[in-house]
């Protein structure tokens, strides 16, 4: 069996991956809170932004962490189509969970359905990403540890959506996002503890792209997207701020009419 190193660059990749997961969670929660206070197309757009933020954050977390994953005796490449598919799955399935909460009539049932769907989406993204690995050898998994990682994903997703439904203040959302980031990271590393690799040394060229050729540039691009989206959300007025502004404008108009 090949020796697996989950942190080849020390604490750099675990810490950076946790930061990316927390940023994605914070954005997703803030956007979901905004969506629940909105109606019509505005609610839909906020939910779409929430799904893309959470999905992107989870995917970036996974593959930033994978930059520190090494197996003695073999190089590691990634199948490009499967890697991109894992990103799409993360966004689509997380989106289904977020929309279940955003449009559900019964909050309890919506929370359970949304948490289950989102959690399974997180787990699916993780194991699709692992299926994209190309190395000289065979990858196997411990079923009980895999089941534990899926359970962590579902619990973390349900807790995050509960926070979106019940927590409104920015400080509380920030704390919830840090907890969700820790939960997503825990799911990832629990899933990685399930991995065993039987190395078959070979000089044959591996198919796919190396992490630095493909994963690193894509992670940087998606990380930039998260930061730009964070700036957009921070600068966008809330429903209360828009209502206050409209009220102030109305009062100003009434005073102007009275003065004339």
PDB file of C-alpha atoms in Angstrom:
ATOM      1  CA  UNK A   1       0.000   0.000   0.000  1.00  0.00           C
ATOM      2  CA  UNK A   2       1.269   3.479  -0.827  1.00  0.00           C
ATOM      3  CA  UNK A   3       1.843   5.958   1.995  1.00  0.00           C
ATOM      4  CA  UNK A   4      -0.700   8.777   1.797  1.00  0.00           C
ATOM      5  CA  UNK A   5       0.224  12.320   2.762  1.00  0.00           C
ATOM      6  CA  UNK A   6      -2.816  14.570   3.182  1.00  0.00           C
ATOM      7  CA  UNK A   7      -0.831  17.736   3.935  1.00  0.00           C
ATOM      8  CA  UNK A   8       2.300  17.685   1.793  1.00  0.00           C
ATOM      9  CA  UNK A   9       2.669  21.464   2.225  1.00  0.00           C
ATOM     10  CA  UNK A  10       2.079  21.437   5.970  1.00  0.00           C
ATOM     11  CA  UNK A  11      -0.795  23.518   7.297  1.00  0.00           C
ATOM     12  CA  UNK A  12      -1.019  25.669   4.153  1.00  0.00           C
ATOM     13  CA  UNK A  13      -3.577  23.609   2.220  1.00  0.00           C
ATOM     14  CA  UNK A  14      -5.790  22.630   5.218  1.00  0.00           C
ATOM     15  CA  UNK A  15      -5.995  26.236   6.433  1.00  0.00           C
ATOM     16  CA  UNK A  16      -6.523  27.731   2.973  1.00  0.00           C
ATOM     17  CA  UNK A  17      -9.157  25.127   2.113  1.00  0.00           C
ATOM     18  CA  UNK A  18     -10.984  25.889   5.378  1.00  0.00           C
ATOM     19  CA  UNK A  19     -10.929  29.611   4.550  1.00  0.00           C
ATOM     20  CA  UNK A  20     -12.428  28.944   1.107  1.00  0.00           C
ATOM     21  CA  UNK A  21     -15.159  26.715   2.578  1.00  0.00           C
ATOM     22  CA  UNK A  22     -16.016  29.375   5.173  1.00  0.00           C
ATOM     23  CA  UNK A  23     -16.159  32.170   2.581  1.00  0.00           C
ATOM     24  CA  UNK A  24     -18.462  30.105   0.365  1.00  0.00           C
ATOM     25  CA  UNK A  25     -20.666  29.270   3.350  1.00  0.00           C
ATOM     26  CA  UNK A  26     -20.816  32.907   4.503  1.00  0.00           C
ATOM     27  CA  UNK A  27     -21.812  34.089   1.044  1.00  0.00           C
ATOM     28  CA  UNK A  28     -24.362  31.325   0.643  1.00  0.00           C
ATOM     29  CA  UNK A  29     -25.960  32.035   4.014  1.00  0.00           C
ATOM     30  CA  UNK A  30     -26.087  35.799   3.449  1.00  0.00           C
ATOM     31  CA  UNK A  31     -27.608  35.312   0.004  1.00  0.00           C
ATOM     32  CA  UNK A  32     -30.183  32.863   1.393  1.00  0.00           C
ATOM     33  CA  UNK A  33     -31.114  35.349   4.121  1.00  0.00           C
ATOM     34  CA  UNK A  34     -31.514  38.033   1.431  1.00  0.00           C
ATOM     35  CA  UNK A  35     -33.609  35.633  -0.666  1.00  0.00           C
ATOM     36  CA  UNK A  36     -36.018  34.875   2.167  1.00  0.00           C
ATOM     37  CA  UNK A  37     -36.650  38.616   2.545  1.00  0.00           C
ATOM     38  CA  UNK A  38     -37.259  39.074  -1.194  1.00  0.00           C
ATOM     39  CA  UNK A  39     -39.961  38.028  -3.660  1.00  0.00           C
ATOM     40  CA  UNK A  40     -40.270  37.183  -7.333  1.00  0.00           C
ATOM     41  CA  UNK A  41     -37.219  37.321  -9.558  1.00  0.00           C
ATOM     42  CA  UNK A  42     -35.135  38.877  -6.784  1.00  0.00           C
ATOM     43  CA  UNK A  43     -35.611  35.814  -4.572  1.00  0.00           C
ATOM     44  CA  UNK A  44     -34.684  33.493  -7.426  1.00  0.00           C
ATOM     45  CA  UNK A  45     -31.532  35.489  -8.229  1.00  0.00           C
ATOM     46  CA  UNK A  46     -30.395  35.527  -4.604  1.00  0.00           C
ATOM     47  CA  UNK A  47     -30.944  31.763  -4.353  1.00  0.00           C
ATOM     48  CA  UNK A  48     -28.967  31.188  -7.557  1.00  0.00           C
ATOM     49  CA  UNK A  49     -26.129  33.282  -6.138  1.00  0.00           C
ATOM     50  CA  UNK A  50     -26.306  31.336  -2.869  1.00  0.00           C
ATOM     51  CA  UNK A  51     -26.099  27.999  -4.702  1.00  0.00           C
ATOM     52  CA  UNK A  52     -23.150  29.112  -6.827  1.00  0.00           C
ATOM     53  CA  UNK A  53     -21.329  30.504  -3.775  1.00  0.00           C
ATOM     54  CA  UNK A  54     -21.795  27.403  -1.608  1.00  0.00           C
ATOM     55  CA  UNK A  55     -21.058  25.027  -4.491  1.00  0.00           C
ATOM     56  CA  UNK A  56     -17.970  26.963  -5.547  1.00  0.00           C
ATOM     57  CA  UNK A  57     -16.733  27.240  -1.960  1.00  0.00           C
ATOM     58  CA  UNK A  58     -17.112  23.504  -1.326  1.00  0.00           C
ATOM     59  CA  UNK A  59     -15.471  22.552  -4.625  1.00  0.00           C
ATOM     60  CA  UNK A  60     -12.581  24.965  -4.104  1.00  0.00           C
ATOM     61  CA  UNK A  61     -12.132  23.700  -0.546  1.00  0.00           C
ATOM     62  CA  UNK A  62     -11.903  20.112  -1.788  1.00  0.00           C
ATOM     63  CA  UNK A  63      -9.380  20.711  -4.530  1.00  0.00           C
ATOM     64  CA  UNK A  64      -7.235  23.168  -2.565  1.00  0.00           C
ATOM     65  CA  UNK A  65      -6.994  20.421   0.058  1.00  0.00           C
ATOM     66  CA  UNK A  66      -6.167  17.933  -2.714  1.00  0.00           C
ATOM     67  CA  UNK A  67      -3.182  20.077  -3.748  1.00  0.00           C
ATOM     68  CA  UNK A  68      -1.578  18.773  -0.546  1.00  0.00           C
ATOM     69  CA  UNK A  69      -2.483  15.121  -1.259  1.00  0.00           C
ATOM     70  CA  UNK A  70       0.415  12.893  -2.310  1.00  0.00           C
ATOM     71  CA  UNK A  71       0.935   9.149  -2.615  1.00  0.00           C
ATOM     72  CA  UNK A  72       4.440   7.728  -2.356  1.00  0.00           C
ATOM     73  CA  UNK A  73       5.446   5.823  -5.480  1.00  0.00           C
ATOM     74  CA  UNK A  74       3.149   7.495  -8.005  1.00  0.00           C
ATOM     75  CA  UNK A  75       2.259  10.814  -9.566  1.00  0.00           C
ATOM     76  CA  UNK A  76      -1.316  12.045  -9.386  1.00  0.00           C
ATOM     77  CA  UNK A  77      -3.235  13.430 -12.350  1.00  0.00           C
ATOM     78  CA  UNK A  78      -6.889  14.442 -12.704  1.00  0.00           C
ATOM     79  CA  UNK A  79      -9.440  13.544 -15.351  1.00  0.00           C
ATOM     80  CA  UNK A  80     -10.572  16.967 -16.587  1.00  0.00           C
ATOM     81  CA  UNK A  81     -14.214  16.159 -17.586  1.00  0.00           C
ATOM     82  CA  UNK A  82     -14.907  14.378 -14.291  1.00  0.00           C
ATOM     83  CA  UNK A  83     -13.377  17.228 -12.314  1.00  0.00           C
ATOM     84  CA  UNK A  84     -15.578  19.782 -14.082  1.00  0.00           C
ATOM     85  CA  UNK A  85     -18.588  17.483 -13.609  1.00  0.00           C
ATOM     86  CA  UNK A  86     -17.914  17.456  -9.855  1.00  0.00           C
ATOM     87  CA  UNK A  87     -18.139  21.272  -9.850  1.00  0.00           C
ATOM     88  CA  UNK A  88     -21.423  21.235 -11.790  1.00  0.00           C
ATOM     89  CA  UNK A  89     -22.864  18.594  -9.455  1.00  0.00           C
ATOM     90  CA  UNK A  90     -21.892  20.688  -6.434  1.00  0.00           C
ATOM     91  CA  UNK A  91     -23.715  23.739  -7.823  1.00  0.00           C
ATOM     92  CA  UNK A  92     -26.786  21.905  -9.149  1.00  0.00           C
ATOM     93  CA  UNK A  93     -27.470  19.689  -6.136  1.00  0.00           C
ATOM     94  CA  UNK A  94     -26.695  22.420  -3.619  1.00  0.00           C
ATOM     95  CA  UNK A  95     -28.969  24.656  -5.685  1.00  0.00           C
ATOM     96  CA  UNK A  96     -31.794  22.108  -5.389  1.00  0.00           C
ATOM     97  CA  UNK A  97     -31.399  22.110  -1.614  1.00  0.00           C
ATOM     98  CA  UNK A  98     -31.273  25.897  -1.356  1.00  0.00           C
ATOM     99  CA  UNK A  99     -34.358  26.304  -3.558  1.00  0.00           C
ATOM    100  CA  UNK A 100     -36.212  23.704  -1.458  1.00  0.00           C
ATOM    101  CA  UNK A 101     -35.652  25.942   1.564  1.00  0.00           C
ATOM    102  CA  UNK A 102     -36.257  29.185  -0.326  1.00  0.00           C
ATOM    103  CA  UNK A 103     -39.617  28.152  -1.770  1.00  0.00           C
ATOM    104  CA  UNK A 104     -40.796  25.472   0.671  1.00  0.00           C
ATOM    105  CA  UNK A 105     -44.163  26.079   2.347  1.00  0.00           C
ATOM    106  CA  UNK A 106     -43.467  24.002   5.463  1.00  0.00           C
ATOM    107  CA  UNK A 107     -40.142  25.025   6.953  1.00  0.00           C
ATOM    108  CA  UNK A 108     -39.528  21.806   8.857  1.00  0.00           C
ATOM    109  CA  UNK A 109     -40.034  19.560   5.832  1.00  0.00           C
ATOM    110  CA  UNK A 110     -38.142  21.974   3.572  1.00  0.00           C
ATOM    111  CA  UNK A 111     -35.213  22.007   5.985  1.00  0.00           C
ATOM    112  CA  UNK A 112     -34.979  18.201   6.089  1.00  0.00           C
ATOM    113  CA  UNK A 113     -35.319  17.892   2.302  1.00  0.00           C
ATOM    114  CA  UNK A 114     -32.901  20.744   1.637  1.00  0.00           C
ATOM    115  CA  UNK A 115     -30.333  19.471   4.151  1.00  0.00           C
ATOM    116  CA  UNK A 116     -30.470  15.940   2.783  1.00  0.00           C
ATOM    117  CA  UNK A 117     -30.211  17.097  -0.833  1.00  0.00           C
ATOM    118  CA  UNK A 118     -27.417  19.579  -0.151  1.00  0.00           C
ATOM    119  CA  UNK A 119     -25.484  17.116   2.012  1.00  0.00           C
ATOM    120  CA  UNK A 120     -25.684  14.388  -0.614  1.00  0.00           C
ATOM    121  CA  UNK A 121     -24.559  16.978  -3.172  1.00  0.00           C
ATOM    122  CA  UNK A 122     -21.487  17.796  -1.081  1.00  0.00           C
ATOM    123  CA  UNK A 123     -20.659  14.099  -0.726  1.00  0.00           C
ATOM    124  CA  UNK A 124     -21.275  13.452  -4.434  1.00  0.00           C
ATOM    125  CA  UNK A 125     -18.938  16.293  -5.363  1.00  0.00           C
ATOM    126  CA  UNK A 126     -16.242  14.885  -3.072  1.00  0.00           C
ATOM    127  CA  UNK A 127     -16.368  11.334  -4.391  1.00  0.00           C
ATOM    128  CA  UNK A 128     -16.720  12.435  -8.025  1.00  0.00           C
ATOM    129  CA  UNK A 129     -13.601  14.520  -7.452  1.00  0.00           C
ATOM    130  CA  UNK A 130     -11.877  11.444  -6.046  1.00  0.00           C
ATOM    131  CA  UNK A 131     -13.055   9.375  -9.038  1.00  0.00           C
ATOM    132  CA  UNK A 132     -11.177  11.887 -11.216  1.00  0.00           C
ATOM    133  CA  UNK A 133      -7.854  10.779  -9.695  1.00  0.00           C
ATOM    134  CA  UNK A 134      -5.475   9.078 -12.083  1.00  0.00           C
ATOM    135  CA  UNK A 135      -2.459   7.315 -10.573  1.00  0.00           C
ATOM    136  CA  UNK A 136      -0.385   4.160 -10.904  1.00  0.00           C
ATOM    137  CA  UNK A 137      -2.412   1.867  -8.691  1.00  0.00           C
ATOM    138  CA  UNK A 138      -5.900   1.254  -7.341  1.00  0.00           C
ATOM    139  CA  UNK A 139      -7.907   3.388  -4.923  1.00  0.00           C
ATOM    140  CA  UNK A 140     -10.156   1.655  -2.384  1.00  0.00           C
ATOM    141  CA  UNK A 141     -12.392   2.933   0.420  1.00  0.00           C
ATOM    142  CA  UNK A 142     -13.444   1.847   3.883  1.00  0.00           C
ATOM    143  CA  UNK A 143     -17.280   1.724   3.662  1.00  0.00           C
ATOM    144  CA  UNK A 144     -17.934   2.730   7.285  1.00  0.00           C
ATOM    145  CA  UNK A 145     -15.708   5.796   7.053  1.00  0.00           C
ATOM    146  CA  UNK A 146     -17.362   6.762   3.759  1.00  0.00           C
ATOM    147  CA  UNK A 147     -20.782   6.465   5.419  1.00  0.00           C
ATOM    148  CA  UNK A 148     -19.555   8.646   8.297  1.00  0.00           C
ATOM    149  CA  UNK A 149     -18.331  11.306   5.860  1.00  0.00           C
ATOM    150  CA  UNK A 150     -21.725  11.364   4.108  1.00  0.00           C
ATOM    151  CA  UNK A 151     -23.508  11.681   7.464  1.00  0.00           C
ATOM    152  CA  UNK A 152     -21.258  14.617   8.392  1.00  0.00           C
ATOM    153  CA  UNK A 153     -22.076  16.274   5.050  1.00  0.00           C
ATOM    154  CA  UNK A 154     -25.846  15.923   5.573  1.00  0.00           C
ATOM    155  CA  UNK A 155     -25.707  17.161   9.187  1.00  0.00           C
ATOM    156  CA  UNK A 156     -23.487  20.109   8.215  1.00  0.00           C
ATOM    157  CA  UNK A 157     -25.763  21.090   5.321  1.00  0.00           C
ATOM    158  CA  UNK A 158     -28.904  20.842   7.458  1.00  0.00           C
ATOM    159  CA  UNK A 159     -27.323  22.962  10.197  1.00  0.00           C
ATOM    160  CA  UNK A 160     -26.249  25.576   7.643  1.00  0.00           C
ATOM    161  CA  UNK A 161     -29.728  25.817   6.126  1.00  0.00           C
ATOM    162  CA  UNK A 162     -31.267  26.019   9.611  1.00  0.00           C
ATOM    163  CA  UNK A 163     -28.926  28.939  10.272  1.00  0.00           C
ATOM    164  CA  UNK A 164     -30.093  30.608   7.045  1.00  0.00           C
ATOM    165  CA  UNK A 165     -33.712  30.258   8.139  1.00  0.00           C
ATOM    166  CA  UNK A 166     -33.249  31.372  11.723  1.00  0.00           C
ATOM    167  CA  UNK A 167     -30.180  33.625  11.952  1.00  0.00           C
ATOM    168  CA  UNK A 168     -30.367  37.127  10.534  1.00  0.00           C
ATOM    169  CA  UNK A 169     -27.571  39.240  12.027  1.00  0.00           C
ATOM    170  CA  UNK A 170     -24.274  39.442  10.080  1.00  0.00           C
ATOM    171  CA  UNK A 171     -22.253  38.435  13.163  1.00  0.00           C
ATOM    172  CA  UNK A 172     -24.351  35.322  13.742  1.00  0.00           C
ATOM    173  CA  UNK A 173     -24.111  34.406  10.047  1.00  0.00           C
ATOM    174  CA  UNK A 174     -20.318  34.821  10.218  1.00  0.00           C
ATOM    175  CA  UNK A 175     -20.116  32.461  13.200  1.00  0.00           C
ATOM    176  CA  UNK A 176     -22.411  29.948  11.458  1.00  0.00           C
ATOM    177  CA  UNK A 177     -20.257  30.086   8.308  1.00  0.00           C
ATOM    178  CA  UNK A 178     -17.105  29.332  10.334  1.00  0.00           C
ATOM    179  CA  UNK A 179     -18.858  26.320  11.855  1.00  0.00           C
ATOM    180  CA  UNK A 180     -20.047  25.175   8.413  1.00  0.00           C
ATOM    181  CA  UNK A 181     -16.530  25.621   7.006  1.00  0.00           C
ATOM    182  CA  UNK A 182     -15.197  23.396   9.797  1.00  0.00           C
ATOM    183  CA  UNK A 183     -17.910  20.820   9.118  1.00  0.00           C
ATOM    184  CA  UNK A 184     -17.199  20.730   5.367  1.00  0.00           C
ATOM    185  CA  UNK A 185     -13.465  20.398   6.038  1.00  0.00           C
ATOM    186  CA  UNK A 186     -14.179  17.615   8.541  1.00  0.00           C
ATOM    187  CA  UNK A 187     -16.279  15.826   5.918  1.00  0.00           C
ATOM    188  CA  UNK A 188     -13.440  16.095   3.409  1.00  0.00           C
ATOM    189  CA  UNK A 189     -10.717  14.774   5.694  1.00  0.00           C
ATOM    190  CA  UNK A 190     -13.002  12.057   7.072  1.00  0.00           C
ATOM    191  CA  UNK A 191     -13.600  10.958   3.496  1.00  0.00           C
ATOM    192  CA  UNK A 192      -9.849  11.031   2.852  1.00  0.00           C
ATOM    193  CA  UNK A 193      -9.268   8.820   5.900  1.00  0.00           C
ATOM    194  CA  UNK A 194     -11.373   6.197   4.115  1.00  0.00           C
ATOM    195  CA  UNK A 195      -8.905   6.100   1.207  1.00  0.00           C
ATOM    196  CA  UNK A 196      -6.280   3.399   0.657  1.00  0.00           C
ATOM    197  CA  UNK A 197      -4.086   3.202  -2.432  1.00  0.00           C
ATOM    198  CA  UNK A 198      -2.430   0.068  -3.735  1.00  0.00           C
ATOM    199  CA  UNK A 199       0.493   1.417  -5.788  1.00  0.00           C
ATOM    200  CA  UNK A 200       1.628  -0.364  -8.960  1.00  0.00           C
ATOM    201  CA  UNK A 201       4.896   1.374  -9.956  1.00  0.00           C
ATOM    202  CA  UNK A 202       5.068   2.161 -13.670  1.00  0.00           C
ATOM    203  CA  UNK A 203       6.922   4.431 -16.070  1.00  0.00           C
ATOM    204  CA  UNK A 204       3.846   4.803 -18.272  1.00  0.00           C
ATOM    205  CA  UNK A 205       2.505   8.322 -18.721  1.00  0.00           C
ATOM    206  CA  UNK A 206      -0.634   9.050 -16.727  1.00  0.00           C
ATOM    207  CA  UNK A 207      -3.704  10.464 -18.534  1.00  0.00           C
ATOM    208  CA  UNK A 208      -5.256  13.726 -17.446  1.00  0.00           C
ATOM    209  CA  UNK A 209      -3.728  16.916 -16.076  1.00  0.00           C
ATOM    210  CA  UNK A 210      -1.557  17.546 -13.039  1.00  0.00           C
ATOM    211  CA  UNK A 211      -2.913  19.569 -10.144  1.00  0.00           C
ATOM    212  CA  UNK A 212      -0.773  22.570 -11.055  1.00  0.00           C
ATOM    213  CA  UNK A 213      -1.751  22.413 -14.729  1.00  0.00           C
ATOM    214  CA  UNK A 214      -5.496  22.319 -14.126  1.00  0.00           C
ATOM    215  CA  UNK A 215      -6.669  22.350 -10.495  1.00  0.00           C
ATOM    216  CA  UNK A 216      -4.576  25.292  -9.294  1.00  0.00           C
ATOM    217  CA  UNK A 217      -5.604  27.760 -12.060  1.00  0.00           C
ATOM    218  CA  UNK A 218      -9.268  26.757 -11.748  1.00  0.00           C
ATOM    219  CA  UNK A 219      -9.190  27.076  -7.950  1.00  0.00           C
ATOM    220  CA  UNK A 220      -7.628  30.538  -8.256  1.00  0.00           C
ATOM    221  CA  UNK A 221     -10.328  31.577 -10.737  1.00  0.00           C
ATOM    222  CA  UNK A 222     -13.154  30.304  -8.550  1.00  0.00           C
ATOM    223  CA  UNK A 223     -11.579  31.852  -5.470  1.00  0.00           C
ATOM    224  CA  UNK A 224     -11.538  35.190  -7.289  1.00  0.00           C
ATOM    225  CA  UNK A 225     -15.218  34.698  -8.124  1.00  0.00           C
ATOM    226  CA  UNK A 226     -15.988  34.199  -4.428  1.00  0.00           C
ATOM    227  CA  UNK A 227     -14.181  37.402  -3.444  1.00  0.00           C
ATOM    228  CA  UNK A 228     -15.910  39.421  -6.194  1.00  0.00           C
ATOM    229  CA  UNK A 229     -19.294  37.998  -5.155  1.00  0.00           C
ATOM    230  CA  UNK A 230     -18.502  38.842  -1.524  1.00  0.00           C
ATOM    231  CA  UNK A 231     -17.898  42.467  -2.514  1.00  0.00           C
ATOM    232  CA  UNK A 232     -21.171  42.527  -4.479  1.00  0.00           C
ATOM    233  CA  UNK A 233     -23.165  41.141  -1.539  1.00  0.00           C
ATOM    234  CA  UNK A 234     -21.493  43.526   0.920  1.00  0.00           C
ATOM    235  CA  UNK A 235     -22.289  46.559  -1.241  1.00  0.00           C
ATOM    236  CA  UNK A 236     -25.825  45.508  -2.178  1.00  0.00           C
ATOM    237  CA  UNK A 237     -28.461  47.121   0.078  1.00  0.00           C
ATOM    238  CA  UNK A 238     -30.662  44.846   2.180  1.00  0.00           C
ATOM    239  CA  UNK A 239     -34.464  44.856   1.987  1.00  0.00           C
ATOM    240  CA  UNK A 240     -34.611  46.932   5.198  1.00  0.00           C
ATOM    241  CA  UNK A 241     -32.136  49.451   3.783  1.00  0.00           C
ATOM    242  CA  UNK A 242     -34.132  49.755   0.547  1.00  0.00           C
ATOM    243  CA  UNK A 243     -37.352  50.230   2.511  1.00  0.00           C
ATOM    244  CA  UNK A 244     -35.734  52.900   4.683  1.00  0.00           C
ATOM    245  CA  UNK A 245     -34.381  54.663   1.596  1.00  0.00           C
ATOM    246  CA  UNK A 246     -37.790  54.564  -0.119  1.00  0.00           C
ATOM    247  CA  UNK A 247     -39.458  55.876   3.026  1.00  0.00           C
ATOM    248  CA  UNK A 248     -36.955  58.717   3.302  1.00  0.00           C
ATOM    249  CA  UNK A 249     -37.450  59.607  -0.357  1.00  0.00           C
ATOM    250  CA  UNK A 250     -41.240  59.594   0.101  1.00  0.00           C
ATOM    251  CA  UNK A 251     -41.033  61.871   3.150  1.00  0.00           C
ATOM    252  CA  UNK A 252     -38.712  64.207   1.271  1.00  0.00           C
ATOM    253  CA  UNK A 253     -41.152  64.336  -1.638  1.00  0.00           C
ATOM    254  CA  UNK A 254     -44.073  65.091   0.694  1.00  0.00           C
ATOM    255  CA  UNK A 255     -42.131  67.926   2.325  1.00  0.00           C
ATOM    256  CA  UNK A 256     -41.237  69.353  -1.077  1.00  0.00           C
ATOM    257  CA  UNK A 257     -44.898  69.308  -2.176  1.00  0.00           C
ATOM    258  CA  UNK A 258     -46.004  70.931   1.109  1.00  0.00           C
ATOM    259  CA  UNK A 259     -43.370  73.656   0.761  1.00  0.00           C
ATOM    260  CA  UNK A 260     -44.679  74.546  -2.695  1.00  0.00           C
TER     261      UNK A 260
END
